[in-house]
Amino acid sequence: MKFSAVKGMHDVVPAEASMWEWIEREARALFATYGFEEIRTPVLEKTALFVRGVGATSAIVEKEMYTFVDQGGEELTLRPEGTAPVVRAYVEQGLYQDDQASKLFYIGPMFRHERPQKGRFRQFSQIGVELLGAAHPLADAEVIAMAVRLVARLGIDDTRLEVNSLGCENCRPNYQAALGALIAQVASQLCDDCHRRIEKNPQRIFDCKNTTCQQALADAPIMQDYWCEPCHEHFSQVCAGLEAMDVPYYCNHRIVRGLDYYQRTAFEIVTNHLGAQSALCGGGRYDGLVKELGGPDSPGVGFALGLERLVMLLEEAQRRPVSRIPRVYVAALGQAAREQMLPVMQQLRQQGVRVEWDYEDRSLKSQMRRADRCGAQWVVIAGDQEIAAGTVAVRNMTDKSQHDIALGQLVTKVSELISLAKETA
Ligand code: HAM
C-alpha cells in the first residue's frame, strides 16, 4: 500500500528547504534589528481560544478549523493562525508586566481546512510578528515597514502595500448601520454567499469576487466617511509614519480582513503573481484582543506572511539563496585512501567546511561528476598509491588548477585556500 500526503498538505524537499531556511534566516536577522524576539507556542490550543479570539463569525472558526476531542475529553484545535496563541501566552506568562512593549515573532505551521488551490494549503507556514503593549500609531507604521522591508530584502518586487482603518467600537456601528441600509436596497442583486455573509458580518460582502455583487456594491458607503476623530488622527499618523520611512502605500478602504479582532489599522501586501490568492501578508491592530482573552487592556498590532507564498514568488522569479559554506569533495579511491581521509574530513568539518564524499567504489571520473553537481569548490583526490607516498592532489574546480600536497599539510592548506578565496570574493 502506498501513502500520499494529506490533501492540501505537502512535503518540503531539500531543494526547497534551503529556500525556506534562507527566508527564515533573513526574517530573523531583520526582526532582530527592530528588537523583536522569538516566541514558540504549541500547535494545539483549546478550541475556545480561537472561537473567542478569531471570532465565532469568521470563516476560519465557522468551517475551517481542525478540531477534535482528545482522550481526556478536551476540545482542541490545530492553530489556524498565530495571533490568538501569542496573546494567550502573553497573558499566561505575564509578559505584559514588563514596562516595555513586548516585541515577538514566530515561524511555524498553521492549519485551515480550506479548498486547496494555487497558493492555498491546509497546512501552511507563517512568519508572524506581534507588538503588544504599544498603542502609538507609529508602532503600526514600524510594524508595517518591517513587513515591507522583509519582502524587499528577499528580492520580491511587484508587490503593493494596501492600508485601511476599520474604525473602532465607537464609529464602526454607525458605518455598519449605513452599510446595512444600502444592502437592504440591493439585496435582490446579491449572491447566496453574500446573503450568508450579511447575516454574520455585513462588511465581508466586500470579499465577494462576483462581478454582479461588486457592481451592486459600487456605491456602498466606505468606513473612511464614518471614522471618529481619534480614528482619523490615528490613520493620518500611520500614513505620515510610512511616508517618513519612505514606504510607498495605497489606501484601499475596501480591505476588511478575515479575522474579527481587528480595530483601526488593517493592511495587506498583495501581488498579482499568486492567482486568486493575492495576499502575501496580512495584519493590523487588535486593541481589544488581550482583554478579550482575559488579560489587561493592552493594545496590539502585528502581521503574518505566508511562507509558501514567498517561496512560490521566489521560485517564479528564479531567485535562489547562495550558500556561503565552502564546499570540498573528497574523491577517495580505494580502502586505504578512504581510511586516511576519514579523520581529515572530520577536521575540515570542524572548521565549518561542507565535505562530501562517496561511500561506494566509484571511478574518479564519476566522482568528479558528482563533485561538480554538488557545487564543490575544491576536490581532494586521494588514491591508494598517492596515500602510500604521503601526498594527495587538490584540484581547484573554478580554474581547474591542481597541486600535490603532503597529507600532513592537507587541512592547513585547504583552510588557507578557503580563506584566500573568501578574501578575493
Ligand atoms: P491572515 O490574513 O489570515 O492573517 O494570514 C496571513 C497570511 O498567511 C496570508 O496573507 C497568506 O500569505 C498566508 N495564508 C493564510 N492562509 C493561507 C493558506 N490557506 N495557505 C497558504 N497561505 C495562507 C492572520 O493569520 C493573522 N494572524 C495575521 C496577524 C498577525 N494579524 C495581526 N497579527
Coordinates of C-alpha atoms and ligand atoms in Angstrom, one line a residue:
M1 CA 0.0 0.0 0.0
K2 CA 1.3 3.4 -1.0
F3 CA 0.6 6.5 1.1
S4 CA 0.3 10.1 0.0
A5 CA 0.4 13.3 2.0
V6 CA -3.0 14.6 3.3
K7 CA -4.8 16.7 0.8
G8 CA -3.7 20.3 1.0
M9 CA -0.5 19.4 2.9
H10 CA 2.9 18.9 1.3
D11 CA 6.5 17.9 1.8
V12 CA 9.3 20.4 1.6
V13 CA 12.0 18.6 -0.2
P14 CA 15.7 19.5 0.4
A15 CA 15.9 21.7 -2.8
E16 CA 13.0 23.8 -1.4
A17 CA 14.1 23.6 2.2
S18 CA 17.2 25.6 1.6
M19 CA 14.9 28.4 0.3
W20 CA 12.8 28.2 3.5
E21 CA 15.8 28.2 5.7
W22 CA 17.2 31.3 3.9
I23 CA 13.8 33.2 4.2
E24 CA 13.7 32.3 7.9
R25 CA 17.3 33.5 8.4
E26 CA 16.6 36.8 6.6
A27 CA 13.5 37.3 8.7
R28 CA 15.3 36.6 12.0
A29 CA 18.1 39.0 11.0
L30 CA 15.7 41.8 10.1
F31 CA 13.4 41.4 13.1
A32 CA 16.5 41.5 15.4
T33 CA 17.3 45.0 14.1
Y34 CA 13.9 46.1 15.4
G35 CA 14.3 44.4 18.7
F36 CA 11.9 41.5 18.1
E37 CA 12.5 38.2 19.8
E38 CA 11.2 34.7 19.0
I39 CA 8.3 33.1 20.8
R40 CA 7.3 29.4 20.2
T41 CA 3.8 28.3 21.2
P42 CA 2.2 24.9 20.8
V43 CA 0.4 23.9 17.6
L44 CA -2.5 22.7 19.7
E45 CA -4.7 25.1 21.7
K46 CA -8.1 24.9 23.3
T47 CA -10.8 25.4 20.7
A48 CA -12.4 28.2 22.8
L49 CA -9.3 30.3 22.3
F50 CA -9.9 30.7 18.6
V51 CA -13.7 31.0 18.9
R52 CA -13.2 33.9 21.3
G53 CA -10.1 35.3 19.7
V54 CA -10.5 35.0 16.0
G55 CA -14.3 35.4 16.2
A56 CA -17.3 33.0 16.0
T57 CA -18.5 34.6 12.8
S58 CA -15.2 34.3 10.9
A59 CA -14.9 31.8 8.1
I60 CA -11.9 30.2 10.0
V61 CA -13.9 29.4 13.1
E62 CA -17.1 28.6 11.2
K63 CA -15.8 26.0 8.9
E64 CA -12.0 25.7 8.6
M65 CA -10.7 24.5 11.9
Y66 CA -9.1 21.1 12.6
T67 CA -10.9 20.4 15.8
F68 CA -11.1 17.2 17.8
V69 CA -11.8 15.9 21.3
D70 CA -8.7 14.3 22.8
Q71 CA -8.5 11.2 25.0
G72 CA -9.1 13.3 28.1
G73 CA -12.3 14.8 26.6
E74 CA -10.7 18.2 25.9
E75 CA -11.8 20.1 22.8
L76 CA -8.6 21.1 21.0
T77 CA -7.8 22.8 17.7
L78 CA -4.7 22.8 15.5
R79 CA -3.9 26.5 15.4
P80 CA -5.3 28.2 12.3
E81 CA -3.3 31.4 13.0
G82 CA -0.7 32.7 15.4
T83 CA -2.1 35.9 17.0
A84 CA -4.6 34.3 19.4
P85 CA -1.9 31.8 20.7
V86 CA 0.7 34.5 21.1
V87 CA -1.8 36.7 23.0
R88 CA -2.7 33.7 25.2
A89 CA 1.0 33.2 26.0
Y90 CA 1.5 36.9 26.6
V91 CA -1.3 36.9 29.2
E92 CA -0.5 33.4 30.7
Q93 CA 3.3 34.1 31.0
G94 CA 2.7 37.6 32.4
L95 CA 4.8 39.3 29.7
Y96 CA 2.6 42.4 30.0
Q97 CA 4.2 43.1 33.4
D98 CA 7.3 44.3 31.6
D99 CA 7.2 48.1 31.3
Q100 CA 8.4 47.8 27.7
A101 CA 6.2 46.7 24.9
S102 CA 6.6 43.0 24.0
K103 CA 8.1 42.5 20.5
L104 CA 7.5 38.9 19.5
F105 CA 7.9 36.9 16.3
Y106 CA 7.1 33.3 15.4
I107 CA 7.6 31.0 12.5
G108 CA 5.6 27.8 12.1
P109 CA 2.8 25.8 10.7
M110 CA -0.9 26.8 10.7
F111 CA -3.9 24.6 9.7
R112 CA -7.1 25.6 7.9
H113 CA -9.5 23.3 6.2
E114 CA -9.8 25.4 3.1
R115 CA -10.3 24.4 -0.5
P116 CA -6.7 23.8 -1.8
Q117 CA -5.6 25.8 -4.8
K118 CA -2.5 27.6 -6.1
G119 CA -1.0 29.3 -3.0
R120 CA -3.7 28.0 -0.7
F121 CA -3.0 24.9 1.5
R122 CA -4.5 23.2 4.5
Q123 CA -1.2 23.2 6.3
F124 CA 0.9 26.3 5.6
S125 CA 3.5 28.2 7.5
Q126 CA 3.5 31.8 8.6
I127 CA 6.2 34.2 9.7
G128 CA 4.3 36.4 12.1
V129 CA 5.0 39.4 14.3
E130 CA 3.1 40.7 17.3
L131 CA 3.9 44.0 19.0
L132 CA 2.0 44.1 22.3
G133 CA 1.6 47.0 24.7
A134 CA 2.1 49.8 22.2
A135 CA -0.9 52.0 21.2
H136 CA 1.0 54.6 19.2
P137 CA 0.2 54.9 15.5
L138 CA 4.0 54.9 14.8
A139 CA 4.0 51.3 16.2
D140 CA 1.7 50.4 13.4
A141 CA 3.9 52.2 10.9
E142 CA 7.0 50.5 12.1
V143 CA 5.4 47.0 12.0
I144 CA 4.1 47.6 8.5
A145 CA 7.5 48.9 7.4
M146 CA 9.1 45.7 8.8
A147 CA 6.8 43.5 6.7
V148 CA 7.6 45.6 3.6
R149 CA 11.3 45.5 4.2
L150 CA 11.3 41.7 4.6
V151 CA 9.6 41.3 1.3
A152 CA 12.1 43.7 -0.4
R153 CA 15.1 42.1 1.3
L154 CA 14.2 38.8 -0.2
G155 CA 14.2 40.5 -3.6
I156 CA 10.5 40.1 -4.2
D157 CA 9.2 43.1 -6.2
D158 CA 6.0 43.9 -7.9
T159 CA 4.0 43.9 -4.7
R160 CA 1.7 46.6 -3.3
L161 CA 1.1 47.7 0.3
E162 CA -2.6 48.5 0.9
V163 CA -3.7 50.1 4.1
N164 CA -7.0 50.9 5.7
S165 CA -8.6 51.7 9.0
L166 CA -11.6 49.6 10.2
G167 CA -12.6 52.2 12.8
C168 CA -13.2 51.3 16.4
E169 CA -16.2 50.3 18.6
N170 CA -17.3 53.9 18.7
C171 CA -17.6 54.6 15.0
R172 CA -18.0 51.2 13.4
P173 CA -21.6 50.7 14.4
N174 CA -22.6 53.9 12.6
Y175 CA -20.9 52.6 9.5
Q176 CA -22.5 49.2 9.8
A177 CA -25.9 50.8 10.0
A178 CA -25.3 52.8 6.8
L179 CA -23.9 49.7 5.0
G180 CA -26.9 47.7 6.2
A181 CA -29.3 50.3 4.7
L182 CA -27.6 50.1 1.3
I183 CA -27.5 46.3 1.4
A184 CA -31.3 46.3 2.0
Q185 CA -31.7 48.2 -1.2
V186 CA -29.6 46.0 -3.4
A187 CA -30.3 42.6 -1.6
S188 CA -32.0 41.1 -4.6
Q189 CA -28.8 41.5 -6.7
L190 CA -26.5 39.8 -4.3
C191 CA -25.4 36.1 -4.4
D192 CA -26.3 33.5 -1.9
D193 CA -22.8 33.7 -0.4
C194 CA -23.2 37.4 0.2
H195 CA -26.6 36.8 1.9
R196 CA -24.8 34.4 4.3
R197 CA -22.1 37.0 4.8
I198 CA -24.6 39.7 5.6
E199 CA -26.1 37.6 8.4
K200 CA -22.6 37.1 10.1
N201 CA -20.7 40.3 9.3
P202 CA -22.0 42.6 6.6
Q203 CA -18.5 44.1 5.8
R204 CA -17.5 40.7 4.5
I205 CA -19.6 41.3 1.3
F206 CA -16.6 43.3 0.0
D207 CA -14.7 40.0 -0.1
C208 CA -17.1 38.7 -2.8
K209 CA -15.4 38.2 -6.2
N210 CA -18.8 38.0 -8.1
T211 CA -18.9 41.0 -10.5
T212 CA -22.7 41.4 -10.2
C213 CA -22.3 41.8 -6.4
Q214 CA -19.3 44.1 -6.9
Q215 CA -21.4 46.3 -9.2
A216 CA -24.3 46.4 -6.8
L217 CA -21.9 47.5 -4.0
A218 CA -20.1 50.1 -6.1
D219 CA -21.9 52.9 -4.3
A220 CA -21.7 51.3 -0.8
P221 CA -20.6 53.7 1.9
I222 CA -16.9 53.4 2.9
M223 CA -15.7 53.2 6.5
Q224 CA -13.4 56.3 6.0
D225 CA -16.5 58.6 5.9
Y226 CA -17.6 57.3 9.3
W227 CA -14.3 57.3 11.3
C228 CA -14.5 59.2 14.6
E229 CA -11.9 61.9 15.2
P230 CA -9.4 59.7 17.1
C231 CA -9.6 57.0 14.3
H232 CA -9.0 59.7 11.8
E233 CA -6.0 61.0 13.7
H234 CA -4.6 57.5 14.2
F235 CA -4.8 56.7 10.5
S236 CA -3.2 60.0 9.5
Q237 CA -0.3 59.3 11.8
V238 CA 0.2 55.8 10.5
C239 CA 0.3 57.2 6.9
A240 CA 2.7 60.0 8.0
G241 CA 5.0 57.4 9.6
L242 CA 5.1 55.3 6.4
E243 CA 5.9 58.4 4.4
A244 CA 8.7 59.4 6.8
M245 CA 10.2 55.9 6.3
D246 CA 9.7 56.1 2.5
V247 CA 7.4 53.1 2.4
P248 CA 5.0 53.5 -0.5
Y249 CA 1.4 52.6 0.2
Y250 CA -2.1 52.7 -1.3
C251 CA -5.2 53.4 0.7
N252 CA -7.7 50.7 0.0
H253 CA -10.8 51.4 2.0
R254 CA -12.3 48.1 1.0
I255 CA -9.8 46.0 3.0
V256 CA -11.9 44.0 5.6
R257 CA -9.6 41.2 6.8
G258 CA -11.0 37.7 7.6
L259 CA -10.5 37.7 11.3
D260 CA -12.8 39.5 13.8
Y261 CA -10.2 41.0 16.1
Y262 CA -9.0 44.0 14.1
Q263 CA -9.6 47.6 15.0
R264 CA -8.4 50.6 13.2
T265 CA -5.3 49.8 11.1
A266 CA -5.7 46.9 8.6
F267 CA -3.2 46.2 5.9
E268 CA -2.1 43.7 3.2
I269 CA 0.8 43.2 0.9
V270 CA -0.7 42.0 -2.3
T271 CA 0.7 40.7 -5.6
N272 CA -0.7 39.7 -9.0
H273 CA 1.5 36.6 -9.2
L274 CA -0.3 34.2 -7.0
G275 CA -3.5 33.5 -9.0
A276 CA -6.6 34.1 -6.9
Q277 CA -4.6 34.3 -3.7
S278 CA -3.4 37.9 -3.9
A279 CA -2.3 38.4 -0.3
L280 CA 1.3 37.7 0.6
C281 CA 0.9 39.3 4.0
G282 CA -1.9 40.5 6.2
G283 CA -2.1 42.3 9.5
G284 CA -3.4 45.1 11.6
R285 CA -4.2 46.5 15.0
Y286 CA -6.2 44.4 17.5
D287 CA -6.6 46.6 20.6
G288 CA -9.4 44.7 22.3
L289 CA -8.0 41.2 21.9
V290 CA -5.7 40.9 25.0
K291 CA -8.6 41.9 27.3
E292 CA -11.0 39.6 25.4
L293 CA -8.6 36.7 26.2
G294 CA -8.5 37.5 29.9
G295 CA -5.5 39.9 30.1
P296 CA -5.2 43.6 30.8
D297 CA -6.4 46.2 28.4
S298 CA -3.2 46.1 26.3
P299 CA -3.1 47.2 22.7
G300 CA -1.6 45.1 19.9
V301 CA -0.5 45.2 16.3
G302 CA 1.0 42.6 14.0
F303 CA 1.1 40.7 10.7
A304 CA 1.8 37.4 9.2
L305 CA 3.4 36.5 5.9
G306 CA 2.7 33.2 4.2
L307 CA 6.0 31.3 3.7
E308 CA 4.7 29.1 0.9
R309 CA 3.6 32.2 -1.0
L310 CA 7.0 33.8 -0.5
V311 CA 8.7 30.6 -1.8
M312 CA 6.4 30.5 -4.8
L313 CA 7.2 34.1 -5.8
L314 CA 10.9 33.5 -5.3
E315 CA 10.8 30.4 -7.5
E316 CA 8.8 32.2 -10.1
A317 CA 11.5 34.9 -10.2
Q318 CA 14.1 32.1 -10.3
R319 CA 15.8 33.5 -7.2
R320 CA 17.9 31.0 -5.2
P321 CA 19.7 31.5 -2.0
V322 CA 23.5 31.4 -2.3
S323 CA 25.2 29.1 0.1
R324 CA 28.2 30.7 1.7
I325 CA 29.5 27.5 3.2
P326 CA 32.8 26.4 1.5
R327 CA 32.4 23.0 -0.2
V328 CA 35.1 20.4 -0.6
Y329 CA 34.6 17.0 -2.3
V330 CA 36.9 14.2 -1.3
A331 CA 37.4 11.6 -4.0
A332 CA 39.0 8.7 -2.1
L333 CA 40.0 5.8 -4.4
G334 CA 40.4 2.6 -2.5
Q335 CA 40.1 1.4 1.0
A336 CA 43.4 2.7 2.4
A337 CA 42.7 6.2 1.0
R338 CA 39.2 6.1 2.5
E339 CA 40.5 5.3 5.9
Q340 CA 43.1 8.0 5.7
M341 CA 40.6 10.6 4.6
L342 CA 38.1 10.0 7.4
P343 CA 39.9 11.9 10.1
V344 CA 40.9 14.7 7.6
M345 CA 37.2 15.2 6.7
Q346 CA 36.3 15.4 10.4
Q347 CA 38.8 18.2 10.9
L348 CA 37.6 20.1 7.9
R349 CA 34.0 19.8 9.0
Q350 CA 35.0 21.1 12.5
Q351 CA 36.2 24.2 10.7
G352 CA 32.8 24.7 9.1
V353 CA 33.6 23.3 5.7
R354 CA 31.0 21.2 4.0
V355 CA 32.7 17.9 2.9
E356 CA 31.0 15.4 0.6
W357 CA 32.4 12.1 -0.4
D358 CA 31.3 8.8 -1.9
Y359 CA 30.6 5.7 0.1
E360 CA 30.8 3.4 -3.0
D361 CA 33.8 2.3 -5.0
R362 CA 33.1 4.6 -8.0
S363 CA 35.6 5.7 -10.6
L364 CA 37.5 9.0 -10.4
K365 CA 35.5 10.2 -13.5
S366 CA 32.1 9.6 -11.9
Q367 CA 33.3 11.1 -8.5
M368 CA 34.4 14.3 -10.4
R369 CA 31.0 14.5 -12.0
R370 CA 29.4 14.3 -8.5
A371 CA 31.8 16.9 -7.2
D372 CA 30.7 19.2 -9.9
R373 CA 27.0 18.5 -9.3
C374 CA 27.2 19.3 -5.6
G375 CA 29.0 22.6 -6.3
A376 CA 32.4 21.7 -4.7
Q377 CA 35.0 24.5 -5.0
W378 CA 37.9 22.1 -4.4
V379 CA 38.3 18.3 -4.8
V380 CA 40.8 16.3 -2.8
I381 CA 41.9 13.4 -4.9
A382 CA 43.4 10.6 -2.8
G383 CA 44.3 7.3 -4.5
D384 CA 45.9 4.4 -2.6
Q385 CA 49.3 5.0 -4.3
E386 CA 49.4 8.7 -3.5
I387 CA 48.4 7.9 0.1
A388 CA 51.3 5.4 0.3
A389 CA 53.6 8.2 -1.0
G390 CA 52.1 10.5 1.7
T391 CA 50.5 13.0 -0.7
V392 CA 47.1 13.9 -2.2
A393 CA 46.1 16.2 -5.1
V394 CA 43.9 19.3 -4.5
R395 CA 42.0 20.5 -7.6
N396 CA 40.5 23.9 -7.9
M397 CA 37.2 23.4 -9.6
T398 CA 37.0 27.1 -10.7
D399 CA 40.3 27.4 -12.6
K400 CA 41.0 23.7 -12.9
S401 CA 44.5 24.0 -11.4
Q402 CA 45.8 21.1 -9.4
H403 CA 48.6 20.8 -6.8
D404 CA 50.1 17.9 -4.8
I405 CA 50.0 18.5 -1.1
A406 CA 51.6 16.5 1.7
L407 CA 49.0 14.6 3.6
G408 CA 50.0 16.1 6.9
Q409 CA 49.6 19.6 5.4
L410 CA 46.2 19.0 3.9
V411 CA 43.9 20.5 6.5
T412 CA 46.0 23.6 6.9
K413 CA 46.4 24.1 3.1
V414 CA 42.7 23.6 2.4
S415 CA 41.8 26.1 5.2
E416 CA 44.3 28.6 3.6
L417 CA 42.8 28.2 0.2
I418 CA 39.3 28.8 1.6
S419 CA 40.4 32.0 3.5
L420 CA 42.1 33.2 0.3
A421 CA 39.0 32.6 -1.8
K422 CA 36.8 34.4 0.8
E423 CA 39.2 37.4 0.7
T424 CA 39.2 37.7 -3.0
A425 CA 35.4 37.0 -3.4
Ligands
HAM1 P1 -4.2 36.0 7.5 O1 -4.5 37.1 6.6 O2 -5.3 35.0 7.8 O3 -3.8 36.7 8.9 O4 -2.9 35.2 7.1 C1 -1.7 35.9 6.8 C2 -1.0 35.3 5.6 O5 -0.9 33.9 5.8 C3 -1.8 35.5 4.3 O6 -1.5 36.7 3.8 C4 -1.2 34.4 3.5 O7 0.1 34.7 2.9 C5 -0.9 33.2 4.5 N1 -2.1 32.3 4.4 C6 -3.3 32.3 5.0 N2 -4.0 31.3 4.7 C7 -3.3 30.5 3.9 C8 -3.5 29.2 3.3 N3 -4.6 28.5 3.4 N4 -2.5 28.7 2.5 C9 -1.3 29.4 2.4 N5 -1.0 30.6 3.0 C10 -2.0 31.1 3.7 C11 -3.5 36.1 10.0 O8 -3.3 34.9 10.1 C12 -3.3 37.0 11.2 N6 -3.0 36.2 12.4 C13 -2.1 38.0 10.9 C14 -1.9 38.9 12.0 C15 -0.9 38.8 12.9 N7 -2.6 40.0 12.3 C16 -2.1 40.6 13.4 N8 -1.1 39.9 13.8

